[in-house]
Amino acid sequence: MTEDAPLEDLIREGRIGTFAPARIGGHDVLVETDPIGTSVYQIRGERVLTLRGNKGYREEIVAALLDAVDDLADADDLGSIVRLRPIEVPGFALDRAALLGPGHTAFFKDKPLADRGMQVIPVHRSEAVDGEEYATFWPGVIGRNLGIRQLDWTREPSPRADVRRLDDGEGGLYRRKGSRRSPKAGTVTAKTVLKHDLPGLLDGVRLSAMDVRGHDLRLHREWDRLRGTLHLPGGSEVVDVDIPRLSALAVFGPLFAGADFDAAALAAASASPPEDMLEMRVNDEGRRRYDNEAHPASLEECLEWLRALCPHDGNFLVFVGRSGGCVQMMWQSKPESQEPRLWLETPELEHGRSRGRHVTLDEAEQMITVLAREDRVAVDDLGDLEHVPF
């Protein structure tokens, strides 16, 4: 079909759904229904505005989306900028209409409609930034970074964080292998950063996590605490942060979801008692885990790894306490006819040796527990120790 064909004919071309004219709210539209969902087209002169909903499609949502962007859709200079407008629909969790201009939609990919087609998508205010580039918007809402199914109108919001490394360490979290720079922020769910990344930060790693309004959380881990600052939008205020490493989601999750900063929640978390934890290194051939660096782990997680570690010759665990005391253990099964036995020791670097013996799992559990709770290497409590030179 030629480019000068009627716009409605171009829309229908190659589509498998059933088309019917309709009036939704105050808007004359063309509705396409197919086995998966519903597409709505509003012809506006030489351009067409579309939206699509699969699960949870409702006409009141369609009307709200079209109303929200009605004053924008005929502008000549939409370009690659994403425009957000508020919407409010009872029983609908999303509260913004995101308008995508011609040439920058997830729906119209082929000419001539790609150059004449616009799209409006329902999003939450915690997921996108008004005025941001389509290239920045796309990975989170249309791509997979936020885990959003943007055609599912029953979905819950997926608050976003733009994350950047602040330290000059090489490779690792949010950095290419071999690189010491983070030229571009990564877009991920705020929950990923607050619940998983921040509590597990390695020594020396500093992260910036920013919400869509400009709240910039800059933190590093010091043992069981996350320390740093929260920069409020516009540089108006900087708030000191010193909280348990596992409390970031509870303290800052609502902020990244669009709520106001809660100073009382921060103060309450700051007063929390120390966590029973260790830094742990795992080598488990069966699970293909070979840690090069120690990772923070709760006492519960450490004990779970003790019980889960495959009793294969050479598999080991290393635990380090707050003051640097170390307890390490390795499964040994040589000669091959022997049942595997667990060797536990503490290194004495100043003497070039270690002290230890073979232990039961219960004895190993006790050594780990004392190290985590009392910050004490209790290997001497076992008795009958051997000295093994390095």
Coordinates of C-alpha atoms in Angstrom, one line a residue:
M1 CA 0.0 0.0 0.0
T2 CA 1.3 3.4 -0.9
E3 CA 2.1 6.1 1.6
D4 CA -0.6 8.4 0.4
A5 CA -3.3 5.8 1.1
P6 CA -6.0 6.8 3.6
L7 CA -4.6 6.6 7.2
E8 CA -7.3 4.1 8.3
D9 CA -6.4 1.8 5.5
L10 CA -2.7 1.9 6.5
I11 CA -3.7 1.1 10.1
R12 CA -5.8 -1.9 9.0
E13 CA -3.1 -3.3 6.7
G14 CA -1.7 -6.6 7.9
R15 CA -3.7 -6.5 11.2
I16 CA -5.6 -9.7 12.2
G17 CA -8.1 -8.1 14.6
T18 CA -11.7 -7.0 14.1
F19 CA -12.1 -3.2 13.6
A20 CA -15.1 -1.1 14.6
P21 CA -15.6 2.6 15.1
A22 CA -16.5 3.7 18.6
R23 CA -16.8 6.7 20.9
I24 CA -14.9 6.5 24.1
G25 CA -15.3 9.4 26.5
G26 CA -15.3 12.4 24.3
H27 CA -13.2 10.8 21.6
D28 CA -14.0 9.2 18.2
V29 CA -11.8 6.2 17.8
L30 CA -11.2 3.0 15.8
V31 CA -11.1 -0.1 18.1
E32 CA -9.3 -3.3 17.0
T33 CA -10.1 -6.4 19.0
D34 CA -8.0 -9.6 18.6
P35 CA -7.6 -12.8 20.7
I36 CA -5.0 -11.3 22.9
G37 CA -6.2 -7.7 23.6
T38 CA -7.5 -4.4 22.3
S39 CA -5.9 -1.6 20.4
V40 CA -7.4 1.8 20.1
Y41 CA -6.6 4.3 17.3
Q42 CA -7.4 8.0 17.2
I43 CA -6.8 9.6 13.8
R44 CA -5.6 13.2 14.2
G45 CA -5.2 14.7 10.8
E46 CA -2.1 13.2 9.2
R47 CA -1.2 11.3 12.3
V48 CA -2.6 8.5 14.5
L49 CA -2.4 8.1 18.2
T50 CA -2.7 4.6 19.5
L51 CA -2.8 2.7 22.8
R52 CA -3.1 -1.0 23.6
G53 CA -4.3 -3.0 26.6
N54 CA -4.4 -6.8 27.0
K55 CA -5.2 -8.0 30.5
G56 CA -7.4 -5.5 32.4
Y57 CA -8.4 -3.4 29.4
R58 CA -11.1 -0.8 30.4
E59 CA -12.7 2.0 28.5
E60 CA -12.5 4.4 31.4
I61 CA -8.7 4.0 31.3
V62 CA -8.7 4.6 27.6
A63 CA -10.7 7.8 28.1
A64 CA -8.3 9.0 30.8
L65 CA -5.3 8.4 28.7
L66 CA -6.7 10.2 25.6
D67 CA -7.9 13.1 27.7
A68 CA -4.5 13.5 29.4
V69 CA -2.5 13.9 26.2
D70 CA -5.2 15.6 24.0
D71 CA -3.4 19.0 24.3
L72 CA 0.0 17.5 23.3
A73 CA -0.8 15.1 20.5
D74 CA -1.0 17.7 17.8
A75 CA 2.2 19.5 18.6
D76 CA 4.8 19.6 15.8
D77 CA 7.9 19.2 18.0
L78 CA 7.2 16.0 19.9
G79 CA 10.6 14.6 18.9
S80 CA 12.2 11.9 21.0
I81 CA 11.1 13.3 24.4
V82 CA 8.6 11.4 26.6
R83 CA 5.8 13.6 28.0
L84 CA 4.0 12.5 31.2
R85 CA 0.6 13.7 32.2
P86 CA -1.4 12.8 35.4
I87 CA -4.4 10.5 35.2
E88 CA -6.7 9.2 37.9
V89 CA -8.9 6.2 37.4
P90 CA -10.6 4.4 40.3
G91 CA -9.1 1.0 40.9
F92 CA -6.2 1.6 38.5
A93 CA -2.7 1.6 40.1
L94 CA -1.0 3.6 37.3
D95 CA -1.2 7.4 37.5
R96 CA 0.6 8.8 34.5
A97 CA 0.0 8.9 30.7
A98 CA 3.3 8.7 28.8
L99 CA 3.1 10.2 25.3
L100 CA 5.6 8.9 22.7
G101 CA 6.0 10.9 19.5
P102 CA 6.3 9.8 15.9
G103 CA 9.4 7.6 15.2
H104 CA 9.7 6.7 18.9
T105 CA 7.0 4.2 19.7
A106 CA 6.9 0.5 20.6
F107 CA 3.9 0.0 18.4
F108 CA 4.5 1.5 15.0
K109 CA 7.8 0.1 13.7
D110 CA 7.5 0.3 9.9
K111 CA 7.0 3.2 7.6
P112 CA 4.9 5.1 6.8
L113 CA 3.1 4.7 10.1
A114 CA 6.3 4.8 12.1
D115 CA 6.7 8.5 11.0
R116 CA 3.1 9.3 11.6
G117 CA 2.2 7.2 14.6
M118 CA 2.2 8.2 18.3
Q119 CA 1.5 6.0 21.3
V120 CA 0.3 6.6 24.9
I121 CA 1.2 4.2 27.6
P122 CA -0.1 4.1 31.2
V123 CA 2.8 4.2 33.7
H124 CA 3.3 5.0 37.4
R125 CA 5.0 8.3 38.5
S126 CA 7.8 6.2 40.0
E127 CA 8.7 4.6 36.7
A128 CA 9.5 7.5 34.3
V129 CA 10.7 11.1 34.1
D130 CA 8.7 13.8 32.3
G131 CA 10.9 15.1 29.5
E132 CA 13.4 12.3 29.4
E133 CA 14.6 10.8 26.1
Y134 CA 12.8 7.8 24.6
A135 CA 16.2 5.9 24.7
T136 CA 16.2 6.3 28.5
F137 CA 12.5 5.5 28.9
W138 CA 12.5 2.4 26.7
P139 CA 14.7 0.0 28.7
G140 CA 12.5 0.4 31.9
V141 CA 9.0 0.6 30.6
I142 CA 9.1 -1.2 27.3
G143 CA 12.3 -3.2 27.7
R144 CA 12.9 -5.7 30.5
N145 CA 14.9 -3.7 33.1
L146 CA 11.9 -3.0 35.4
G147 CA 10.1 -6.3 34.7
I148 CA 7.1 -4.3 33.4
R149 CA 4.5 -5.9 31.2
Q150 CA 3.3 -2.6 29.8
L151 CA 0.2 -4.1 28.1
D152 CA -1.1 -5.6 31.4
W153 CA -3.3 -2.9 32.9
T154 CA -3.7 -4.9 36.1
R155 CA 0.0 -4.7 37.0
E156 CA 1.4 -3.0 40.1
P157 CA 3.9 -0.2 39.8
S158 CA 7.6 -1.1 39.5
P159 CA 9.5 1.8 41.0
R160 CA 12.8 2.6 39.2
A161 CA 16.3 3.4 40.3
D162 CA 19.0 4.8 38.0
V163 CA 22.2 3.3 39.5
R164 CA 25.8 4.3 39.0
R165 CA 29.1 3.3 40.6
L166 CA 31.0 6.1 42.4
D167 CA 34.2 4.3 43.3
D168 CA 37.1 3.6 40.9
G169 CA 37.2 -0.2 41.4
E170 CA 37.6 -2.4 38.4
G171 CA 34.7 -4.4 37.1
G172 CA 32.0 -6.0 39.2
L173 CA 28.6 -4.6 40.1
Y174 CA 27.2 -2.1 37.5
R175 CA 30.5 -2.0 35.7
R176 CA 32.0 -3.7 32.6
K177 CA 34.7 -6.2 33.2
G178 CA 38.1 -4.5 33.2
S179 CA 36.6 -1.0 33.4
R180 CA 37.0 1.5 36.2
R181 CA 34.3 4.0 34.9
S182 CA 30.5 4.1 34.9
P183 CA 29.7 6.6 32.1
K184 CA 26.1 5.6 32.0
A185 CA 23.6 4.9 34.8
G186 CA 21.9 1.5 34.8
T187 CA 18.1 1.4 35.0
V188 CA 16.8 -1.3 37.4
T189 CA 14.0 -1.8 39.9
A190 CA 14.4 0.1 43.1
K191 CA 13.7 -3.1 45.0
T192 CA 16.7 -4.8 43.3
V193 CA 19.0 -2.1 44.6
L194 CA 17.6 -1.6 48.0
K195 CA 16.9 -5.2 48.9
H196 CA 19.8 -7.0 47.1
D197 CA 22.6 -4.8 45.8
L198 CA 23.1 -2.4 48.7
P199 CA 23.1 -5.1 51.5
G200 CA 25.6 -7.2 49.6
L201 CA 28.1 -4.4 48.6
L202 CA 31.7 -5.5 48.6
D203 CA 34.3 -3.6 50.5
G204 CA 35.2 -0.4 48.6
V205 CA 32.1 -0.3 46.4
R206 CA 30.1 2.9 46.5
L207 CA 26.7 3.2 44.7
S208 CA 24.5 6.1 43.7
A209 CA 20.8 5.2 43.3
M210 CA 18.5 7.9 42.1
D211 CA 14.7 7.9 41.9
V212 CA 12.8 9.6 39.1
R213 CA 12.4 12.8 41.1
G214 CA 16.1 13.3 41.7
H215 CA 16.5 11.9 45.3
D216 CA 20.1 10.6 45.1
L217 CA 21.1 7.9 47.6
R218 CA 24.9 7.5 47.8
L219 CA 25.9 4.6 50.0
H220 CA 28.7 2.2 50.8
R221 CA 28.7 -0.7 53.3
E222 CA 30.7 -0.8 56.5
W223 CA 30.2 -4.2 58.0
D224 CA 26.5 -4.5 58.9
R225 CA 25.7 -0.8 58.2
L226 CA 25.0 1.2 55.1
R227 CA 26.5 4.7 55.4
G228 CA 26.5 7.7 53.2
T229 CA 24.1 10.5 52.2
L230 CA 20.7 11.2 50.7
H231 CA 20.8 14.2 48.4
L232 CA 17.3 15.8 48.1
P233 CA 16.2 17.1 44.6
G234 CA 17.7 20.5 43.6
G235 CA 20.6 20.3 46.0
S236 CA 18.5 21.8 48.7
E237 CA 19.6 19.4 51.5
V238 CA 21.9 16.5 52.2
V239 CA 20.9 14.0 54.8
D240 CA 23.3 11.7 56.5
V241 CA 22.5 8.0 56.3
D242 CA 23.7 5.3 58.8
I243 CA 21.3 2.3 58.8
P244 CA 21.5 -1.5 59.1
R245 CA 22.4 -3.0 55.7
L246 CA 19.1 -5.0 55.5
S247 CA 16.8 -2.0 56.2
A248 CA 17.3 0.0 53.0
L249 CA 14.1 -1.2 51.4
A250 CA 12.0 -0.5 54.5
V251 CA 13.4 3.0 54.9
F252 CA 13.8 4.2 51.2
G253 CA 11.3 1.9 49.4
P254 CA 8.4 4.3 49.9
L255 CA 10.5 7.2 48.7
F256 CA 11.4 5.5 45.4
A257 CA 7.7 4.6 45.0
G258 CA 6.8 8.2 45.0
A259 CA 6.2 9.1 48.7
D260 CA 7.8 12.0 50.6
F261 CA 11.1 11.4 52.4
D262 CA 10.4 10.0 55.9
A263 CA 13.0 11.3 58.3
A264 CA 11.3 9.5 61.2
A265 CA 11.8 6.1 59.5
L266 CA 15.4 6.9 58.9
A267 CA 16.0 7.8 62.5
A268 CA 14.2 4.7 63.8
A269 CA 16.3 2.4 61.5
S270 CA 19.5 4.2 62.6
A271 CA 18.9 3.1 66.2
S272 CA 18.6 -0.6 65.3
P273 CA 21.0 -3.0 67.1
P274 CA 24.0 -4.7 65.3
E275 CA 23.3 -7.7 63.0
D276 CA 24.8 -11.1 63.6
M277 CA 26.7 -11.5 60.4
L278 CA 30.0 -12.5 58.8
E279 CA 31.8 -12.1 55.6
M280 CA 31.8 -15.4 53.7
R281 CA 33.6 -17.0 50.8
V282 CA 32.3 -20.1 49.1
N283 CA 33.9 -22.7 46.9
D284 CA 31.3 -25.4 45.9
E285 CA 32.1 -27.3 42.7
G286 CA 28.7 -28.9 42.5
R287 CA 27.0 -25.5 42.5
R288 CA 29.7 -23.9 40.3
R289 CA 30.2 -21.2 42.9
Y290 CA 33.8 -20.0 43.2
D291 CA 34.0 -16.8 45.2
N292 CA 37.1 -14.6 44.6
E293 CA 36.0 -12.1 47.3
A294 CA 34.2 -12.3 50.6
H295 CA 30.5 -11.4 50.6
P296 CA 28.5 -10.2 53.6
A297 CA 26.1 -12.9 54.9
S298 CA 23.7 -13.1 57.8
L299 CA 24.4 -15.8 60.4
E300 CA 21.4 -17.7 59.2
E301 CA 22.8 -17.7 55.6
C302 CA 26.2 -18.8 56.8
L303 CA 24.7 -21.8 58.7
E304 CA 22.6 -22.7 55.7
W305 CA 25.7 -22.8 53.5
L306 CA 27.5 -25.1 56.1
R307 CA 24.6 -27.6 55.8
A308 CA 24.3 -27.2 52.0
L309 CA 28.0 -27.4 51.0
C310 CA 28.5 -30.6 49.0
P311 CA 30.8 -33.0 50.9
H312 CA 33.2 -33.1 47.9
D313 CA 37.0 -33.0 48.4
G314 CA 38.2 -29.4 48.2
N315 CA 34.9 -27.7 48.7
F316 CA 35.4 -25.0 51.3
L317 CA 33.9 -22.1 53.3
V318 CA 35.8 -19.1 54.8
F319 CA 34.2 -16.9 57.4
V320 CA 35.6 -13.6 58.7
G321 CA 34.3 -11.7 61.7
R322 CA 34.0 -8.0 62.4
S323 CA 37.5 -7.8 63.9
G324 CA 39.1 -9.9 61.2
G325 CA 39.1 -13.3 63.0
C326 CA 38.9 -16.2 60.6
V327 CA 37.4 -19.7 60.7
Q328 CA 37.6 -21.8 57.6
M329 CA 36.6 -25.3 56.7
M330 CA 37.1 -27.8 53.9
W331 CA 35.7 -31.2 53.0
Q332 CA 38.4 -33.8 52.6
S333 CA 37.9 -37.3 51.2
K334 CA 41.4 -38.6 50.3
P335 CA 42.2 -41.4 50.1
E336 CA 39.1 -42.1 48.0
S337 CA 38.0 -45.0 50.2
Q338 CA 37.4 -42.7 53.2
E339 CA 34.1 -41.0 54.1
P340 CA 34.4 -37.3 53.6
R341 CA 35.5 -35.4 56.7
L342 CA 35.2 -31.7 57.5
W343 CA 38.5 -30.0 58.4
L344 CA 38.1 -26.8 60.4
E345 CA 40.9 -24.4 61.2
T346 CA 41.9 -20.8 61.9
P347 CA 45.0 -19.4 60.2
E348 CA 47.9 -17.9 62.1
L349 CA 49.6 -15.8 59.5
E350 CA 52.2 -14.5 61.9
H351 CA 53.4 -18.1 62.6
G352 CA 52.9 -19.4 59.1
R353 CA 50.6 -22.1 60.2
S354 CA 46.9 -22.9 61.0
R355 CA 45.4 -24.6 64.0
G356 CA 42.5 -27.0 63.7
R357 CA 41.0 -30.5 63.5
H358 CA 38.3 -32.5 61.9
V359 CA 34.9 -31.6 63.2
T360 CA 31.2 -32.6 63.1
L361 CA 28.7 -30.3 61.5
D362 CA 27.4 -29.3 64.9
E363 CA 30.9 -28.3 66.0
A364 CA 31.4 -26.3 62.9
E365 CA 28.0 -24.6 63.4
Q366 CA 29.1 -23.6 66.9
M367 CA 32.3 -22.1 65.7
I368 CA 30.5 -20.0 63.1
T369 CA 27.9 -18.9 65.6
V370 CA 30.4 -17.7 68.2
L371 CA 32.4 -15.8 65.5
A372 CA 29.2 -14.0 64.4
R373 CA 27.7 -13.3 67.8
E374 CA 30.8 -12.7 69.9
D375 CA 33.3 -11.7 67.3
R376 CA 35.6 -14.4 68.7
V377 CA 37.5 -17.3 67.1
A378 CA 36.6 -20.2 69.4
V379 CA 38.7 -22.9 67.8
D380 CA 40.6 -23.5 71.0
D381 CA 37.3 -24.6 72.6
L382 CA 37.4 -27.7 70.4
G383 CA 40.5 -29.1 72.0
D384 CA 43.0 -31.7 70.5
L385 CA 44.1 -29.2 67.8
E386 CA 46.8 -29.9 65.2
H387 CA 49.3 -27.3 63.9
V388 CA 49.6 -27.4 60.1
P389 CA 52.3 -25.3 58.5
F390 CA 51.4 -23.3 55.4

